Amino acid sequence: MLSLVVLISGGGSNLRALLEASEDAEFPARVVAIGADRDADGLALGEEFGVPTFTVPYSSHADREAWGDELLAQIQQWQPDLVVLSGLMRLLPPRVVAALSPNLVNTHPAYLPEFPGAHGVRDALAAGAGQTGASLIVVDNGVDEGPIIAQERVPVLAGDTETTLHERIKTVERRLLVQAVLDIANGHVNLKELSHT
Ligand code: GAR
């Protein structure tokens, strides 16, 4: 059974997809803890699904490194096989990436390497792109530059707003994320090999 710590900053709808998938006894992964860098709405899913939560507020640390060290200590208490960044809107300090790599993955609402960064959906709209996408990557020290585990195209439709486009992307992200966790658990995807190619 693959144990997961999932880190969020927002509503956690992709996290919900993972939690729902793990309700199936045959799904080979379980979320053992949910962490956040702020008082994120998605932390409520912990209570709903009976999963412990922790918060390491970015604002109460002297700098990114101090925040990262505390976050890493909290994560490591759970000894997870895999850490999923599912809408965590902070860059992890290099020593956190080094400690968790390659078992550290991130969902991103664009077809990387297109539109990296914190505003992937807004940037695709602003560029007038006819299509964008959803990606799941292995995290390295770049900004959304790590090896791609899975990705899929999503059309941009006339009249799309950031909200409508993001919702369409997230339905794809959820499917990619659940499938990738399944593939990692079953050994069909090897993160170590991916990180060395
Ligand atoms: C997802 O679209 C995720 O890819 C994105 O935040 C959203 C979280 O939604 N992450 C990033 O943009 C990271 N740069 P959720 O809280 O509803 O799961």
Short mmCIF file of C-alpha atoms and ligand atoms in Angstrom, two decimals:
data_model
loop_
_atom_site.label_atom_id
_atom_site.label_comp_id
_atom_site.label_asym_id
_atom_site.label_seq_id
_atom_site.Cartn_x
_atom_site.Cartn_y
_atom_site.Cartn_z
CA MET A 1 0.00 0.00 0.00
CA LEU A 2 1.48 3.33 -1.09
CA SER A 3 1.18 5.97 1.64
CA LEU A 4 0.66 9.57 0.57
CA VAL A 5 1.04 12.96 2.20
CA VAL A 6 -0.86 15.54 0.15
CA LEU A 7 -0.03 19.25 0.44
CA ILE A 8 -2.56 21.94 -0.46
CA SER A 9 -3.15 25.69 -0.29
CA GLY A 10 -6.74 25.88 -1.54
CA GLY A 11 -10.00 24.01 -1.82
CA GLY A 12 -8.45 20.60 -2.34
CA SER A 13 -10.76 19.30 -5.07
CA ASN A 14 -7.96 17.20 -6.54
CA LEU A 15 -7.19 15.91 -3.06
CA ARG A 16 -10.87 14.93 -2.76
CA ALA A 17 -10.51 12.82 -5.90
CA LEU A 18 -7.61 10.94 -4.29
CA LEU A 19 -9.50 10.48 -1.03
CA GLU A 20 -12.54 9.16 -2.89
CA ALA A 21 -10.39 6.80 -4.95
CA SER A 22 -8.80 5.44 -1.78
CA GLU A 23 -12.19 4.54 -0.36
CA ASP A 24 -12.09 1.60 -2.77
CA ALA A 25 -10.38 -1.22 -0.85
CA GLU A 26 -8.62 -2.27 -4.05
CA PHE A 27 -7.03 1.14 -4.67
CA PRO A 28 -3.36 0.59 -3.72
CA ALA A 29 -2.73 3.96 -2.04
CA ARG A 30 -3.94 5.82 1.05
CA VAL A 31 -3.66 9.45 2.10
CA VAL A 32 -2.08 9.29 5.57
CA ALA A 33 -1.97 13.05 6.17
CA ILE A 34 -2.96 16.35 4.59
CA GLY A 35 -0.70 19.38 5.04
CA ALA A 36 -1.13 23.06 4.19
CA ASP A 37 0.85 26.30 4.26
CA ARG A 38 -2.20 28.28 5.41
CA ASP A 39 -5.70 27.85 6.74
CA ALA A 40 -6.79 26.18 3.49
CA ASP A 41 -10.45 25.28 2.90
CA GLY A 42 -9.39 21.79 1.80
CA LEU A 43 -8.18 20.96 5.32
CA ALA A 44 -11.86 20.28 6.12
CA LEU A 45 -11.53 17.15 3.98
CA GLY A 46 -9.40 15.70 6.76
CA GLU A 47 -12.35 15.58 9.08
CA GLU A 48 -14.71 14.39 6.36
CA PHE A 49 -12.47 11.46 5.42
CA GLY A 50 -10.91 10.80 8.83
CA VAL A 51 -7.40 11.81 7.74
CA PRO A 52 -5.07 13.79 10.06
CA THR A 53 -4.08 17.30 8.98
CA PHE A 54 -1.25 19.68 9.77
CA THR A 55 -0.62 23.32 8.95
CA VAL A 56 2.77 24.98 8.69
CA PRO A 57 1.92 28.66 8.14
CA TYR A 58 4.41 30.29 5.84
CA SER A 59 3.81 33.65 7.50
CA SER A 60 4.98 32.50 10.94
CA HIS A 61 8.50 31.57 9.79
CA ALA A 62 11.53 33.82 9.37
CA ASP A 63 12.18 32.72 5.81
CA ARG A 64 11.41 30.07 3.20
CA GLU A 65 14.14 27.74 4.49
CA ALA A 66 12.80 27.80 8.08
CA TRP A 67 9.30 27.17 6.79
CA GLY A 68 10.54 24.34 4.59
CA ASP A 69 12.43 22.68 7.46
CA GLU A 70 9.32 22.64 9.63
CA LEU A 71 7.18 21.39 6.75
CA LEU A 72 9.68 18.61 6.06
CA ALA A 73 9.72 17.57 9.73
CA GLN A 74 5.90 17.35 9.71
CA ILE A 75 5.88 15.36 6.46
CA GLN A 76 8.56 12.94 7.65
CA GLN A 77 6.60 12.06 10.78
CA TRP A 78 4.26 10.19 8.43
CA GLN A 79 7.03 8.39 6.57
CA PRO A 80 5.12 8.64 3.29
CA ASP A 81 6.09 6.74 0.15
CA LEU A 82 4.98 9.70 -1.96
CA VAL A 83 4.31 13.41 -1.39
CA VAL A 84 1.76 15.02 -3.69
CA LEU A 85 1.70 18.80 -4.17
CA SER A 86 -1.95 19.25 -5.05
CA GLY A 87 -2.36 22.99 -5.32
CA LEU A 88 0.40 23.97 -2.88
CA MET A 89 1.11 27.53 -4.02
CA ARG A 90 4.65 27.77 -2.62
CA LEU A 91 8.03 26.79 -3.99
CA LEU A 92 9.72 24.23 -1.77
CA PRO A 93 13.28 25.09 -0.67
CA PRO A 94 15.99 22.97 -2.36
CA ARG A 95 16.75 20.94 0.77
CA VAL A 96 13.13 19.85 1.05
CA VAL A 97 13.15 18.82 -2.62
CA ALA A 98 16.44 16.96 -2.06
CA ALA A 99 15.05 15.12 0.98
CA LEU A 100 11.88 13.95 -0.76
CA SER A 101 12.99 13.55 -4.36
CA PRO A 102 12.10 11.64 -6.52
CA ASN A 103 8.99 10.73 -4.51
CA LEU A 104 7.56 14.22 -4.86
CA VAL A 105 5.04 15.10 -7.55
CA ASN A 106 3.10 18.22 -8.50
CA THR A 107 -0.09 18.86 -10.42
CA HIS A 108 -0.07 21.86 -12.75
CA PRO A 109 -2.98 23.39 -14.69
CA ALA A 110 -1.22 23.74 -18.06
CA TYR A 111 0.51 21.60 -20.67
CA LEU A 112 4.07 21.99 -19.42
CA PRO A 113 6.53 23.34 -20.42
CA GLU A 114 3.87 25.81 -21.56
CA PHE A 115 2.67 28.29 -18.92
CA PRO A 116 4.65 27.33 -15.80
CA GLY A 117 4.34 29.21 -12.51
CA ALA A 118 1.58 30.35 -10.22
CA HIS A 119 -0.84 31.56 -12.92
CA GLY A 120 -0.89 28.78 -15.48
CA VAL A 121 -4.57 29.20 -16.33
CA ARG A 122 -4.54 33.00 -16.47
CA ASP A 123 -1.38 33.00 -18.60
CA ALA A 124 -2.87 30.60 -21.15
CA LEU A 125 -5.96 32.81 -21.49
CA ALA A 126 -3.86 35.98 -21.75
CA ALA A 127 -1.76 34.38 -24.50
CA GLY A 128 -4.92 33.63 -26.50
CA ALA A 129 -4.04 29.92 -26.60
CA GLY A 130 -6.57 27.67 -28.37
CA GLN A 131 -5.68 24.83 -26.06
CA THR A 132 -3.89 24.36 -22.79
CA GLY A 133 -3.78 21.28 -20.59
CA ALA A 134 -3.05 19.52 -17.34
CA SER A 135 0.28 18.04 -16.24
CA LEU A 136 1.67 15.91 -13.46
CA ILE A 137 5.42 16.20 -12.96
CA VAL A 138 8.21 15.02 -10.69
CA VAL A 139 9.33 18.05 -8.67
CA ASP A 140 12.89 19.27 -9.07
CA ASN A 141 14.45 22.61 -8.21
CA GLY A 142 13.11 24.36 -11.29
CA VAL A 143 9.71 26.05 -11.47
CA ASP A 144 7.47 23.37 -13.01
CA GLU A 145 10.43 22.00 -14.98
CA GLY A 146 10.64 18.43 -13.65
CA PRO A 147 10.10 15.26 -15.69
CA ILE A 148 6.54 14.79 -16.94
CA ILE A 149 4.66 11.79 -15.57
CA ALA A 150 1.39 12.42 -17.43
CA GLN A 151 -0.26 15.25 -19.31
CA GLU A 152 -3.29 15.86 -21.47
CA ARG A 153 -4.58 18.65 -23.68
CA VAL A 154 -7.65 20.68 -22.67
CA PRO A 155 -9.39 23.04 -25.15
CA VAL A 156 -9.87 26.72 -24.40
CA LEU A 157 -13.46 27.57 -25.37
CA ALA A 158 -14.90 30.89 -26.57
CA GLY A 159 -16.08 32.89 -23.57
CA ASP A 160 -13.91 30.98 -21.09
CA THR A 161 -13.01 32.81 -17.89
CA GLU A 162 -10.15 31.80 -15.64
CA THR A 163 -12.71 29.98 -13.46
CA THR A 164 -14.47 28.02 -16.22
CA LEU A 165 -11.19 27.04 -17.87
CA HIS A 166 -9.61 26.05 -14.56
CA GLU A 167 -12.62 23.83 -13.72
CA ARG A 168 -12.34 22.08 -17.11
CA ILE A 169 -8.62 21.54 -16.52
CA LYS A 170 -9.17 20.26 -12.99
CA THR A 171 -11.53 17.50 -14.15
CA VAL A 172 -8.62 16.24 -16.28
CA GLU A 173 -6.06 16.79 -13.49
CA ARG A 174 -8.09 14.62 -11.11
CA ARG A 175 -8.17 11.73 -13.55
CA LEU A 176 -4.44 12.06 -14.33
CA LEU A 177 -3.54 12.24 -10.64
CA VAL A 178 -5.56 9.21 -9.58
CA GLN A 179 -4.26 7.17 -12.54
CA ALA A 180 -0.65 8.22 -11.87
CA VAL A 181 -0.86 7.27 -8.20
CA LEU A 182 -2.25 3.90 -9.28
CA ASP A 183 0.58 3.47 -11.81
CA ILE A 184 3.22 4.44 -9.25
CA ALA A 185 1.75 2.06 -6.67
CA ASN A 186 1.65 -0.78 -9.20
CA GLY A 187 5.19 -0.09 -10.39
CA HIS A 188 4.06 0.85 -13.91
CA VAL A 189 5.60 4.28 -13.42
CA ASN A 190 9.03 4.47 -11.82
CA LEU A 191 9.78 7.96 -10.50
CA LYS A 192 13.46 7.21 -9.97
CA GLU A 193 13.91 6.20 -13.60
CA LEU A 194 11.87 9.17 -14.81
CA SER A 195 14.08 11.57 -12.86
CA HIS A 196 17.20 10.18 -14.49
CA THR A 197 16.04 10.40 -18.08
C1 GAR B 1 -4.94 22.74 -9.35
O1 GAR B 1 -5.38 23.15 -10.60
C2 GAR B 1 -3.43 22.61 -9.33
O2 GAR B 1 -2.91 22.12 -10.51
C3 GAR B 1 -3.02 24.04 -9.14
O3 GAR B 1 -3.89 24.50 -8.13
C4 GAR B 1 -5.15 23.85 -8.30
C5 GAR B 1 -5.63 23.30 -6.99
O4 GAR B 1 -6.99 23.04 -7.03
N1 GAR B 1 -1.66 24.15 -8.77
C6 GAR B 1 -0.87 25.12 -9.23
O5 GAR B 1 -1.25 26.03 -9.95
C7 GAR B 1 0.58 25.04 -8.75
N2 GAR B 1 1.38 25.95 -9.48
P1 GAR B 1 -7.71 22.28 -5.82
O6 GAR B 1 -7.28 22.97 -4.54
O7 GAR B 1 -9.17 22.45 -6.10
O8 GAR B 1 -7.28 20.84 -5.89
#
